[in-house]
Tab-separated table of C-alpha atoms in Angstrom:
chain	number	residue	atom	x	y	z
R	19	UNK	CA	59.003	2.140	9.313
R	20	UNK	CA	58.111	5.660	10.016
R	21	UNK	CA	56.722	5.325	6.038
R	22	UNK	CA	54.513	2.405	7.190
R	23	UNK	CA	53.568	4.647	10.573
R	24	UNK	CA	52.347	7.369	7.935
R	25	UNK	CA	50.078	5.264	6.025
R	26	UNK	CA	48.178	3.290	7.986
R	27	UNK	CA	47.935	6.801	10.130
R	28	UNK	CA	46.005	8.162	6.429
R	29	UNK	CA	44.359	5.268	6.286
R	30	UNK	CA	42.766	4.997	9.732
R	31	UNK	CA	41.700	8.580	9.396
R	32	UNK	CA	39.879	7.871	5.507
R	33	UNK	CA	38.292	5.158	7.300
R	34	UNK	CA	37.076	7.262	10.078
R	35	UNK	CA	36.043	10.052	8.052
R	36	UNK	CA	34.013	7.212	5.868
R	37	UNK	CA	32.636	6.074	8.902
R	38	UNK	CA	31.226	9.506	10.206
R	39	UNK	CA	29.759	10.121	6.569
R	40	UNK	CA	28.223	6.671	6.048
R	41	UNK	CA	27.106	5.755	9.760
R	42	UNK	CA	25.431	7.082	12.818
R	43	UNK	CA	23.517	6.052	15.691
R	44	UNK	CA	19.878	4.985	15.829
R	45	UNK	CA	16.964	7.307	16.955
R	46	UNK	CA	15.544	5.519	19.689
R	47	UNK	CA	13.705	8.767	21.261
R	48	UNK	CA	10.326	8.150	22.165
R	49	UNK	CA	7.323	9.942	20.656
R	50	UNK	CA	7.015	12.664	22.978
R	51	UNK	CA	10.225	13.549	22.734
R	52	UNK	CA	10.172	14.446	19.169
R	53	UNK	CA	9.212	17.700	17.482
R	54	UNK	CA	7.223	16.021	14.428
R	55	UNK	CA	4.732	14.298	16.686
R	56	UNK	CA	3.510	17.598	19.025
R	57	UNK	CA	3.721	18.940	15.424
R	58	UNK	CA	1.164	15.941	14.025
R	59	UNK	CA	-1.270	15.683	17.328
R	60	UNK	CA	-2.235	19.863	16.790
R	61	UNK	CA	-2.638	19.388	12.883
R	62	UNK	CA	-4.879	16.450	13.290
R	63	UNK	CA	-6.818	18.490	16.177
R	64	UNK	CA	-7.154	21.210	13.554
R	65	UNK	CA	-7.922	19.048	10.408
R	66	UNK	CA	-10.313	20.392	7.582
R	67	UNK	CA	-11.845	17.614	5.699
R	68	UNK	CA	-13.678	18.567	1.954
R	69	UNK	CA	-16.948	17.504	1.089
R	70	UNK	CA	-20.225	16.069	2.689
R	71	UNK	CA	-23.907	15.374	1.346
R	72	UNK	CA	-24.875	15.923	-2.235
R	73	UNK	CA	-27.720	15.943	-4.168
R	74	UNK	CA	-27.429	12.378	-5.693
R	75	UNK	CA	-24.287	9.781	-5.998
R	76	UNK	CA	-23.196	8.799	-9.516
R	77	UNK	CA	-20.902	6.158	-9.881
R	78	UNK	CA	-18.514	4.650	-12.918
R	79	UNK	CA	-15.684	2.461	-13.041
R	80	UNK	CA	-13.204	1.608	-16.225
R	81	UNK	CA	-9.473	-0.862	-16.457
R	82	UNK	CA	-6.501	-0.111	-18.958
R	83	UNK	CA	-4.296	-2.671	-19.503
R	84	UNK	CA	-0.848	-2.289	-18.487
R	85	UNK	CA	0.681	-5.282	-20.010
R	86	UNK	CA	3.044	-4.163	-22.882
R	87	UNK	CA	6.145	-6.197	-23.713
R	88	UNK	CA	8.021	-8.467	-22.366
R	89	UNK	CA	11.076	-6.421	-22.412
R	90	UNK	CA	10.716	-5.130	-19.045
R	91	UNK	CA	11.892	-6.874	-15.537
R	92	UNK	CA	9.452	-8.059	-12.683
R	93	UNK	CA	9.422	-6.036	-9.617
R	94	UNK	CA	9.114	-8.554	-6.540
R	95	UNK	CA	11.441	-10.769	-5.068
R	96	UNK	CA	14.392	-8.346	-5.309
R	97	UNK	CA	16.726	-8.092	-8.100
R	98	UNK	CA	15.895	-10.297	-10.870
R	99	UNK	CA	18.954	-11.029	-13.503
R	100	UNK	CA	16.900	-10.834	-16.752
R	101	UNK	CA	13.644	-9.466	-18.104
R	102	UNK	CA	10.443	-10.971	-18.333
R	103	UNK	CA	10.558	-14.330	-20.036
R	104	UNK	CA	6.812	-14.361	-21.156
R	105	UNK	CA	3.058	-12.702	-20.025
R	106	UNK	CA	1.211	-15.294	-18.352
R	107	UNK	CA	-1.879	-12.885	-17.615
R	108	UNK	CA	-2.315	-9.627	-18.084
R	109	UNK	CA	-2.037	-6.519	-15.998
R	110	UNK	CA	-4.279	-3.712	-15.296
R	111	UNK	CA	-4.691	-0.279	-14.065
R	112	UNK	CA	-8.855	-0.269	-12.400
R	113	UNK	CA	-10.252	2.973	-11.845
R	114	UNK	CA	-13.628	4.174	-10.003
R	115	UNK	CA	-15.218	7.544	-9.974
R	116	UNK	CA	-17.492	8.531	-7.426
R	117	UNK	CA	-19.323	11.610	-7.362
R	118	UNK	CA	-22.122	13.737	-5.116
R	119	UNK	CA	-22.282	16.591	-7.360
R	120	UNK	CA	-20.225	18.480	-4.543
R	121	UNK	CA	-17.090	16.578	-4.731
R	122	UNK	CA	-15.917	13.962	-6.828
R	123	UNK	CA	-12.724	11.017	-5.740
R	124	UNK	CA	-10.863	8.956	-8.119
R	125	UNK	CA	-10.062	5.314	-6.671
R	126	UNK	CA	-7.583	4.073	-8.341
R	127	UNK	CA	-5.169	0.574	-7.919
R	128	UNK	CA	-3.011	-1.067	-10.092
R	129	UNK	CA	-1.742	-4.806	-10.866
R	130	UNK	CA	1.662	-3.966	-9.071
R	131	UNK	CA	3.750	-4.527	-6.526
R	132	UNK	CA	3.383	-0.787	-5.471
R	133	UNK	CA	1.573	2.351	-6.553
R	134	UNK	CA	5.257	3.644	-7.988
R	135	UNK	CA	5.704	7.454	-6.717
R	136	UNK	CA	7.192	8.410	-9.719
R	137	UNK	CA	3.947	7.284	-11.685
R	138	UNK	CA	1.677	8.999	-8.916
R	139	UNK	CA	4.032	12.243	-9.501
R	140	UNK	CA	3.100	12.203	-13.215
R	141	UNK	CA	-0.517	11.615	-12.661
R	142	UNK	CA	-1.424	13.900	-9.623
R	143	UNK	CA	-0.826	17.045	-12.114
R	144	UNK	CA	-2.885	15.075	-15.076
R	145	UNK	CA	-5.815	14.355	-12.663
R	146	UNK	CA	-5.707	17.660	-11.034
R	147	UNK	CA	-6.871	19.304	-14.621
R	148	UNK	CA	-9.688	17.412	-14.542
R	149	UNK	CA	-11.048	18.167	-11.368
R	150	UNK	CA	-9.807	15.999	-8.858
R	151	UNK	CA	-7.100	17.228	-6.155
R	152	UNK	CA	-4.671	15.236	-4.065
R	153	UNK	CA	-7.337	14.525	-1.149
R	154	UNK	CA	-9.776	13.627	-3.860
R	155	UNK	CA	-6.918	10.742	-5.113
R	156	UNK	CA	-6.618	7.645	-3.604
R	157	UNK	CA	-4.298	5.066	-5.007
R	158	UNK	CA	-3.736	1.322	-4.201
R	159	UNK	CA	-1.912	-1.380	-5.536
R	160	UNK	CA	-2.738	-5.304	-5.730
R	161	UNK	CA	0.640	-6.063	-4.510
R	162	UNK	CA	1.755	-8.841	-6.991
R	163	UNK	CA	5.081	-10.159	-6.825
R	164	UNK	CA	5.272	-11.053	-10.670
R	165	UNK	CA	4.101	-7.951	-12.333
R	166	UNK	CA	6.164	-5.198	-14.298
R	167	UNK	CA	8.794	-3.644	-12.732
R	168	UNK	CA	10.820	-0.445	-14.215
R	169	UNK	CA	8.906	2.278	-12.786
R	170	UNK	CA	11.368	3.525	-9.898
R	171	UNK	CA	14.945	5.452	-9.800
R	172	UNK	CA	18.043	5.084	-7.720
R	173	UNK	CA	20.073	1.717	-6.607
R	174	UNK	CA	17.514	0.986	-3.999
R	175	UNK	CA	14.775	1.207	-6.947
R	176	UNK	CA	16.813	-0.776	-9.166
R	177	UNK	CA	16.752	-3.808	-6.584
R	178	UNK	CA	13.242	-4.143	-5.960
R	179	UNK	CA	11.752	-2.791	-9.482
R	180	UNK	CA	14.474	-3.489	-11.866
R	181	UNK	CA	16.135	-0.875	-14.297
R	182	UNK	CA	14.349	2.250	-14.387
R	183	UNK	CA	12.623	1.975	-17.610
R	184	UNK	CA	10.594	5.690	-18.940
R	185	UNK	CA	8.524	4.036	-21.401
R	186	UNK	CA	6.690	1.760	-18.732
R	187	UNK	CA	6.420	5.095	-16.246
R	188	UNK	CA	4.445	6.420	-19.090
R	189	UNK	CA	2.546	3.419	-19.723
R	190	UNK	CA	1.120	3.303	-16.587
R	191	UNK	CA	0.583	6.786	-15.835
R	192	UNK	CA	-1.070	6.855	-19.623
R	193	UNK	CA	-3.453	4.547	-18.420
R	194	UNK	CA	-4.543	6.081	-15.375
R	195	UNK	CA	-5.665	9.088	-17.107
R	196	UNK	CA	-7.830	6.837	-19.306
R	197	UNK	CA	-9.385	4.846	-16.963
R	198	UNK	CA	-10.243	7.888	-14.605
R	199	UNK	CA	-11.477	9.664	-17.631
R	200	UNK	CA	-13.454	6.664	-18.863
R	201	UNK	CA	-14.813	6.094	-15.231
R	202	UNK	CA	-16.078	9.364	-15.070
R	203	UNK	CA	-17.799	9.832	-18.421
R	204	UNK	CA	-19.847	6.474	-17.670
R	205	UNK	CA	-21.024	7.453	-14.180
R	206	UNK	CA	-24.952	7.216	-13.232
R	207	UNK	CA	-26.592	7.660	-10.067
R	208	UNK	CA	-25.997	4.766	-8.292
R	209	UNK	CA	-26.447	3.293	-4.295
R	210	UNK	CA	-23.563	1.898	-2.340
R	211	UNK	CA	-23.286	-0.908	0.239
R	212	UNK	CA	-20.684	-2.799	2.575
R	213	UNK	CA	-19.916	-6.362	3.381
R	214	UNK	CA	-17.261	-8.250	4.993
R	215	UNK	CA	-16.342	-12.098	5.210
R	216	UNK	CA	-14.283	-14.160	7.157
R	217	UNK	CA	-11.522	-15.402	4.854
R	218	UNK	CA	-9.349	-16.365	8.061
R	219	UNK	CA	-8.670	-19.853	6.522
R	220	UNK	CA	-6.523	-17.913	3.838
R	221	UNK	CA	-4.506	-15.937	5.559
R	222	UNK	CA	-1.689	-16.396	8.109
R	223	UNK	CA	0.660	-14.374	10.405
R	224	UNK	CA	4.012	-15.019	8.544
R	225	UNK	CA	5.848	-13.168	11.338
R	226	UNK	CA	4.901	-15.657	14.288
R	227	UNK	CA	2.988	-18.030	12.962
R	228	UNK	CA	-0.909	-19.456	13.340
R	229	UNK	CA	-1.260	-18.619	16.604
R	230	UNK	CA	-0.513	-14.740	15.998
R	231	UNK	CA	-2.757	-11.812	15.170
R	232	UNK	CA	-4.005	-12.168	11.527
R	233	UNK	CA	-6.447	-9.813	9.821
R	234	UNK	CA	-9.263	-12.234	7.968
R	235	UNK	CA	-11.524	-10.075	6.860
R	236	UNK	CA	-11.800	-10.185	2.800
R	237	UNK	CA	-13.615	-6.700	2.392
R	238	UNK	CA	-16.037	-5.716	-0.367
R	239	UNK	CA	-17.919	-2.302	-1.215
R	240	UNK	CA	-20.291	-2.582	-4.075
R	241	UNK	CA	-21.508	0.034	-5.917
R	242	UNK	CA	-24.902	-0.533	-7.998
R	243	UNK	CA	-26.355	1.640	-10.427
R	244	UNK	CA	-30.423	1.804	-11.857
R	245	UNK	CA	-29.476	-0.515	-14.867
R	246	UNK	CA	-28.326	-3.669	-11.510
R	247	UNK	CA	-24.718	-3.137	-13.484
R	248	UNK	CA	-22.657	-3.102	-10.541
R	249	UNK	CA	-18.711	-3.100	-9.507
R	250	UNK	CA	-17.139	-4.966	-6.292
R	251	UNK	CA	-14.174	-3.616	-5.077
R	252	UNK	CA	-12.171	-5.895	-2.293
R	253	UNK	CA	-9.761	-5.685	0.049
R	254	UNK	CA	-8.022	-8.772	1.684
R	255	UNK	CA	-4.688	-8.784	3.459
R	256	UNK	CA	-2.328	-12.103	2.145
R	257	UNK	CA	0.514	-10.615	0.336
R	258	UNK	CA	0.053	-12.028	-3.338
R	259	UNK	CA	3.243	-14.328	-3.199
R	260	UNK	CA	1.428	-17.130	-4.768
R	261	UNK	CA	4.012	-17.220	-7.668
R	262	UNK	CA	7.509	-17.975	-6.134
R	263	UNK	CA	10.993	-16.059	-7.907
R	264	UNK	CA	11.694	-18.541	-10.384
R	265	UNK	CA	8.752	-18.171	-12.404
R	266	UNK	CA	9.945	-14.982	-14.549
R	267	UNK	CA	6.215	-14.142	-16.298
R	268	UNK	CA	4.672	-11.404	-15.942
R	269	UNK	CA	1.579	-12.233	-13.715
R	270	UNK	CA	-1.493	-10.317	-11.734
R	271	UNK	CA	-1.508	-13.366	-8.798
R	272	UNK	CA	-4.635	-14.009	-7.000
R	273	UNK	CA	-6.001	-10.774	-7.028
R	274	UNK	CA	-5.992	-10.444	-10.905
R	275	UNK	CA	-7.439	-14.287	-10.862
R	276	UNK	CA	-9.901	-13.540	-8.204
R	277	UNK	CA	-11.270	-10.075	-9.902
R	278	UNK	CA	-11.505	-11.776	-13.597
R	279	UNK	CA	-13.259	-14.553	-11.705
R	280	UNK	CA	-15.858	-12.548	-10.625
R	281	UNK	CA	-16.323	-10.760	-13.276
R	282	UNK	CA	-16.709	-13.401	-15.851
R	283	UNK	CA	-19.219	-15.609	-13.536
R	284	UNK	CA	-21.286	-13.090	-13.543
R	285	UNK	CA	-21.046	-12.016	-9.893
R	286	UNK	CA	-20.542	-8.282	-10.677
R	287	UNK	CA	-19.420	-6.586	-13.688
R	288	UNK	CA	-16.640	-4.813	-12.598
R	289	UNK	CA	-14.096	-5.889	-9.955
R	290	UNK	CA	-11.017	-4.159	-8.196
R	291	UNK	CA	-8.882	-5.214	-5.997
R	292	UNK	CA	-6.860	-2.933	-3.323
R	293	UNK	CA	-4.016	-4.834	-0.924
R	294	UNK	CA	-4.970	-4.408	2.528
R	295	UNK	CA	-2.685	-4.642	5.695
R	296	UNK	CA	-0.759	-7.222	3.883
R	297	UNK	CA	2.559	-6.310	6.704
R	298	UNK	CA	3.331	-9.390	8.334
R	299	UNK	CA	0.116	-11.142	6.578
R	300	UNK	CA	0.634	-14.444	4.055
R	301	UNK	CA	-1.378	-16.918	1.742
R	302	UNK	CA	-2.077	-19.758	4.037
R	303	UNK	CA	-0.329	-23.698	1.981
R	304	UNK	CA	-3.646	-24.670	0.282
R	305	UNK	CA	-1.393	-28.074	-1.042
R	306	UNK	CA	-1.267	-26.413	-4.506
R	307	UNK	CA	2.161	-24.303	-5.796
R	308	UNK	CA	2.201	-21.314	-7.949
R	309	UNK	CA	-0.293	-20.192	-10.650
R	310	UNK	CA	-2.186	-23.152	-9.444
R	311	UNK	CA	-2.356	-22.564	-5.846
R	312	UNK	CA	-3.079	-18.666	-7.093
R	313	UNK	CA	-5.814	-20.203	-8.858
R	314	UNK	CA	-7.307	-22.063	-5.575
R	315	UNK	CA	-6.944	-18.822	-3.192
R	316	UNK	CA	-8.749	-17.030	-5.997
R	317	UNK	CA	-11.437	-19.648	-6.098
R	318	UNK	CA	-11.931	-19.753	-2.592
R	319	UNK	CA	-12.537	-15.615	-1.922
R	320	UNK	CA	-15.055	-16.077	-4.982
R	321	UNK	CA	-16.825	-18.701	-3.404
R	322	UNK	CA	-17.283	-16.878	-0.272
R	323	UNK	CA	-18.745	-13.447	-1.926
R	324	UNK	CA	-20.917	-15.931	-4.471
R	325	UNK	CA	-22.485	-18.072	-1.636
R	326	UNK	CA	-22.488	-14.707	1.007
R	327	UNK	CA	-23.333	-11.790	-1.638
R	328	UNK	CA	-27.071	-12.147	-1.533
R	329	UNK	CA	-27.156	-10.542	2.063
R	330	UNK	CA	-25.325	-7.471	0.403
R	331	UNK	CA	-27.226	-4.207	1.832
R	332	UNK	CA	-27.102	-1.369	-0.471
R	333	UNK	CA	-28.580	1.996	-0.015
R	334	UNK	CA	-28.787	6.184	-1.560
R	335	UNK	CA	-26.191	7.479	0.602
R	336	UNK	CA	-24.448	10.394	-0.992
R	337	UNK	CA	-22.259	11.085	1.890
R	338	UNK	CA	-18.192	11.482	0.239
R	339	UNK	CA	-15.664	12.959	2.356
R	340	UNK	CA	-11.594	13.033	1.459
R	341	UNK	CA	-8.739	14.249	2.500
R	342	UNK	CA	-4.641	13.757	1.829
R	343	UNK	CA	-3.096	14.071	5.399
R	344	UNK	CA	0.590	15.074	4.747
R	345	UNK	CA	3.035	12.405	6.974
R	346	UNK	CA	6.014	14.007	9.481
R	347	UNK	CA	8.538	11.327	10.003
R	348	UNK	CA	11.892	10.929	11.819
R	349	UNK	CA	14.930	10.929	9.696
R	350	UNK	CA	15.252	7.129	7.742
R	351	UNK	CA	17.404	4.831	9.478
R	352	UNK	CA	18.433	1.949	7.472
R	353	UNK	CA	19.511	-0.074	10.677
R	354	UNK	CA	23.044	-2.010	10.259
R	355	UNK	CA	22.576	-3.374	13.735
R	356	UNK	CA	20.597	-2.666	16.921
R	357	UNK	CA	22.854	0.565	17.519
R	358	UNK	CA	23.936	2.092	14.151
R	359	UNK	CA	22.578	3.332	11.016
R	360	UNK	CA	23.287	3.930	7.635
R	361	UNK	CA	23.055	8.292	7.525
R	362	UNK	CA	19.530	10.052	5.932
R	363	UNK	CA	21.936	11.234	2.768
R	364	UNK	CA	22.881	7.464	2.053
R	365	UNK	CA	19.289	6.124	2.560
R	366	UNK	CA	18.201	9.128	0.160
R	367	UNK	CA	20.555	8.159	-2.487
R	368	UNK	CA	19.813	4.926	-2.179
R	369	UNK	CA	15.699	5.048	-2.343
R	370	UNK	CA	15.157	8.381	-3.211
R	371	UNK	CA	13.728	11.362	-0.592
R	372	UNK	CA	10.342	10.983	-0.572
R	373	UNK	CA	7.089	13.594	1.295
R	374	UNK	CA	4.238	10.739	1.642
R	375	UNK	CA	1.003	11.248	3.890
R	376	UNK	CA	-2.161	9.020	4.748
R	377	UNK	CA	-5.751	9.040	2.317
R	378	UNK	CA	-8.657	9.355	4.609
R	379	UNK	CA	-11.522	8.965	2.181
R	380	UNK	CA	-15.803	8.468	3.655
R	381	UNK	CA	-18.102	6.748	1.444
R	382	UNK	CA	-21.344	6.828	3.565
R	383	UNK	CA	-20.179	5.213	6.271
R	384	UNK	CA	-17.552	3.100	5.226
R	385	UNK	CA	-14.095	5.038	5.924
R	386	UNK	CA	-10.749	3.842	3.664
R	387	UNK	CA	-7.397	4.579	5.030
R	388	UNK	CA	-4.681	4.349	2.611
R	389	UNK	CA	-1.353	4.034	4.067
R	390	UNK	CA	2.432	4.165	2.478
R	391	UNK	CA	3.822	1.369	3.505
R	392	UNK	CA	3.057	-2.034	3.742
R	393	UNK	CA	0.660	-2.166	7.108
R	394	UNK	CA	0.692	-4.734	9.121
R	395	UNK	CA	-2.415	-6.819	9.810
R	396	UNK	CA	-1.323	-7.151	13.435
R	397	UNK	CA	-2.103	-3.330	13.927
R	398	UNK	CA	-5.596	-3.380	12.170
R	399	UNK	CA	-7.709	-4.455	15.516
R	400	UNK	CA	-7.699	-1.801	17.923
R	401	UNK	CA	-8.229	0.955	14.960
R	402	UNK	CA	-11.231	-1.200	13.666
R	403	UNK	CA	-12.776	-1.558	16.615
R	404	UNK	CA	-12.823	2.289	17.570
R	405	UNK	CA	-14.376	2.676	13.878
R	406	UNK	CA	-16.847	0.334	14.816
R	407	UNK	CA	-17.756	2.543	18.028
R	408	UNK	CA	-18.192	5.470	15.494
R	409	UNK	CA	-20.169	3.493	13.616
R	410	UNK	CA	-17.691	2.948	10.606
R	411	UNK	CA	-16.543	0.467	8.576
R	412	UNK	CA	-12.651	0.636	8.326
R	413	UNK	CA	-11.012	-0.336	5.729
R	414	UNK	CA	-6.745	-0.313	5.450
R	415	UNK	CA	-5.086	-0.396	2.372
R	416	UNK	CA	-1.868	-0.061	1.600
R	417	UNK	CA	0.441	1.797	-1.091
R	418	UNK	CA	-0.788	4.419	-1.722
R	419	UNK	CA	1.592	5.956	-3.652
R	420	UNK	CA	4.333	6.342	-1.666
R	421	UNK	CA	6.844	3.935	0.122
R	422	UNK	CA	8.061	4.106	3.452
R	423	UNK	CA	9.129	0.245	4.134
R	424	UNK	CA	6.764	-1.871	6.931
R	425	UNK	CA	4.829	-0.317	9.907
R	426	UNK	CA	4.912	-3.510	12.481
R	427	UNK	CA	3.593	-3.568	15.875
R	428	UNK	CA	6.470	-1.714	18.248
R	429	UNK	CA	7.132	-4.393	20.816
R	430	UNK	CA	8.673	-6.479	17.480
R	431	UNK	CA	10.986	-3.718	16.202
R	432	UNK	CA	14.060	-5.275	17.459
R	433	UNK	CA	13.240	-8.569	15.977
R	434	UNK	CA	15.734	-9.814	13.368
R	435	UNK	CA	13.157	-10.328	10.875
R	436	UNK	CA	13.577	-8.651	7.599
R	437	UNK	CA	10.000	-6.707	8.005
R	438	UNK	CA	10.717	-5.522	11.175
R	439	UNK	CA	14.581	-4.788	10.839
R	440	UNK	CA	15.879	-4.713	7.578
R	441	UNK	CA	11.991	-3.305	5.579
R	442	UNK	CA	11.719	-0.879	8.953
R	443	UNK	CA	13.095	2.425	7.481
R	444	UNK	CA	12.071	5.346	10.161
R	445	UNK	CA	12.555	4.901	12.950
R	446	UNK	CA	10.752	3.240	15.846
R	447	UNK	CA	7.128	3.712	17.744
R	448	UNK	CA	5.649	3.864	14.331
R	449	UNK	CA	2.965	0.902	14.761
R	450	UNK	CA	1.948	3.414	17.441
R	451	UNK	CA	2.216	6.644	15.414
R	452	UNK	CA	0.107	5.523	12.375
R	453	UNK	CA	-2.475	4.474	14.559
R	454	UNK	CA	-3.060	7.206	16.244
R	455	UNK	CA	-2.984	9.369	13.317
R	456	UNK	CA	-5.428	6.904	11.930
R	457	UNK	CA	-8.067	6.857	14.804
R	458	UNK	CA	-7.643	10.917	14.228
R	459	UNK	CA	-8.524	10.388	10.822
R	460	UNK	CA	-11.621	7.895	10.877
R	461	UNK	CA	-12.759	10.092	13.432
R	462	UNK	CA	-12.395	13.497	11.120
R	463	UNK	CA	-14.050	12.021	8.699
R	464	UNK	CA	-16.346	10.346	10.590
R	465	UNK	CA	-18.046	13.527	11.965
């Protein structure tokens, strides 16, 4: 007996020291009472942002494919059990190149689920020999469910991207450096413009349904040069879940359909597409299922720039502004349950420790935001509307090369929904965070 006494007495305490190291209790402190934000609010108050007029704005744009072999998984859906089983369209890395002759930016998105941040590691040294710095950078991704995976580390990597695979890193990051190189060495003076259109039909609050906050604005900048060669690059907030799991090929979604669309009618000759605040945002049922019901979204955003793109206003503005706004966060807190956590070490391990920040980037007066995370669509009102008051156009995008999980609005952080519980890594009050640091940035940039 007193055997049995001394066992399960050494096994209570390895389970209690297992406990300790594995688990803690959730942050819950408000804002104020954290050192990071007082930290944030005086670093946005003193914020120096690069760039301004110039003497005249050249523009160029170039894509890479991306689509290799099939011997690579799909990163989307979690976990998949076997590799790509064929290409059903191909994948691309787009780059633009603006510049004023006093700065220059690199816009850059790829045919992904995110912009990976071990690619972006690769290519931030690359880019920086040729001119452009982190601020200058500004990365997007279209979001695609069914497109290449392999390009992140770690157990929580494997699970959403597959096995790590170095050859499709490289790949990618490869062409980047192409495209941005290509982009730059065909730029020509060129004038810029701004549109927006009301693709509400499309979209839908997946969170809480048709009768929630959606964000149905399909955004388009184009950029026109002397020769009326000219690129469109969009924005729209529907995650690209067309394609459901159990198609294994290797596929671009609507976006890719949407930009070759363009493209090959004739609309523009150059299209990009950068998700938006796709948080909490999904493809409204259009009666059609995967590629073809990709097909159909993609027909119907075409339709609306084809029929609405004549009232496109373009004009000579040289006016580029940029800057990379390094991100303080509370420690992650994988939540097990509305009290405990999983510790920062174990979330660390699991997804790799990450320092990510926000892109503020001014093209006349259209302002991008690009976000790490996906954003939700819910939060994009309030900061649009004090852009508007600036006189801005906003425009949210997310991934931007690194990953922090969803931002959702606060008052749903409890939900037991997997983007506002289980995708909700630091912490809560963020939905409020990131838009404050937002309206700080539109309004830095917007000076």
């Amino acid at each position: 007996m007193k055997k049995l006494i001394k066992i399960l007495t050494w096994f209570i305490v390895v389970l209690a020291v297992l406990a300790v190291s594995l688990f803690t209790f959730n942050d819950n402190r408000p804002l104020e009472e954290t050192d990071y934000y007082a930290v944030t609010k005086k670093k946005l108050k003193a914020l120096k942002i690069d760039g301004g007029y110039g003497t005249s704005l050249k523009g160029g744009w170039s894509k890479e494919s991306i689509t290799g072999n099939t011997e690579i998984h799909i990163a989307g859906y979690g976990l998949r059990d076997s590799p790509a089983s064929a290409v059903h369209d191909s994948i691309y890395v787009r780059s633009i190149v603006l510049d004023n002759g006093r700065q220059k930016v690199a816009m850059i998105t790829m045919d992904l689920l995110i912009a990976p941040p071990l690619v972006v590691a690769q290519v931030i040294s690359s880019l920086g020999k040729l001119g452009f710095g982190r601020g200058n950078i500004y990365f997007g991704a279209t979001h695609t469910h069914s497109s290449a995976g392999g390009w992140a580390g770690g157990p929580g990597g494997r699970a959403m991207a597959g096995p790590k695979n170095e050859q499709m890193i490289k790949t990618i990051a490869d062409a980047i450096i192409r495209s941005v190189k290509k982009a730059e060495a065909t730029a020509s003076v060129c004038k810029i413009g701004f549109q927006k259109f009301n693709a509400g039909d499309y979209v839908s609050n997946r969170l809480f349904g048709e009768t929630a906050t959606e964000d149905p604005w399909l955004r388009v900048m184009k950029i026109e040069n002397a020769n009326k060669e000219s690129a469109l690059v969009l924005t729209y907030a529907a995650h690209a879940t067309d394609i459901p799991k159990d198609d294994n090929r290797i596929s671009a979604d609507y976006p890719g359909m949407l930009v070759t669309s363009l493209e090959q009618s004739g609309v523009c000759n150059f299209a990009a597409f950068f998700a938006g605040a796709v948080g909490s945002m999904r493809p409204t049922d259009n009666g059609a299922e995967s590629y073809q019901k990709a097909e159909m979204m993609a027909a119907n955003l075409a339709h609306l720039i084809k029929t609405g793109g004549s009232t496109f206003k373009t004009d000579t503005s040289t006016l580029l502004r940029s800057v990379y706004f390094p991100l303080a966060l509370r420690d992650p807190q994988l939540r097990l349950s509305k009290h405990i956590r999983l510790r920062p070490w174990v979330f660390n391990w699991l997804m790799g420790e990450q320092q990510v920040g926000i892109n503020a980037l001014r093209i006349g007066d259209m302002v991008w935001i690009g976000t790490p995370c996906d954003y939700s669509g819910m939060l994009y009102g309030r900061s649009d509307l004090a852009a508007q008051q600036l006189g801005k156009d906003l425009i949210i995008t997310s991934f931007n090369g690194g990953y922090i999980g969803y931002i959702t609005p606060d008052e749903y952080y409890n939900q037991p929904k997997a983007e506002t519980q289980e995708m909700n890594w630091f912490g809560p009050y963020n939905g409020r965070y990131f838009r404050e640091v937002i309206d700080g940035l539109v309004t830095g940039v917007g000076r």
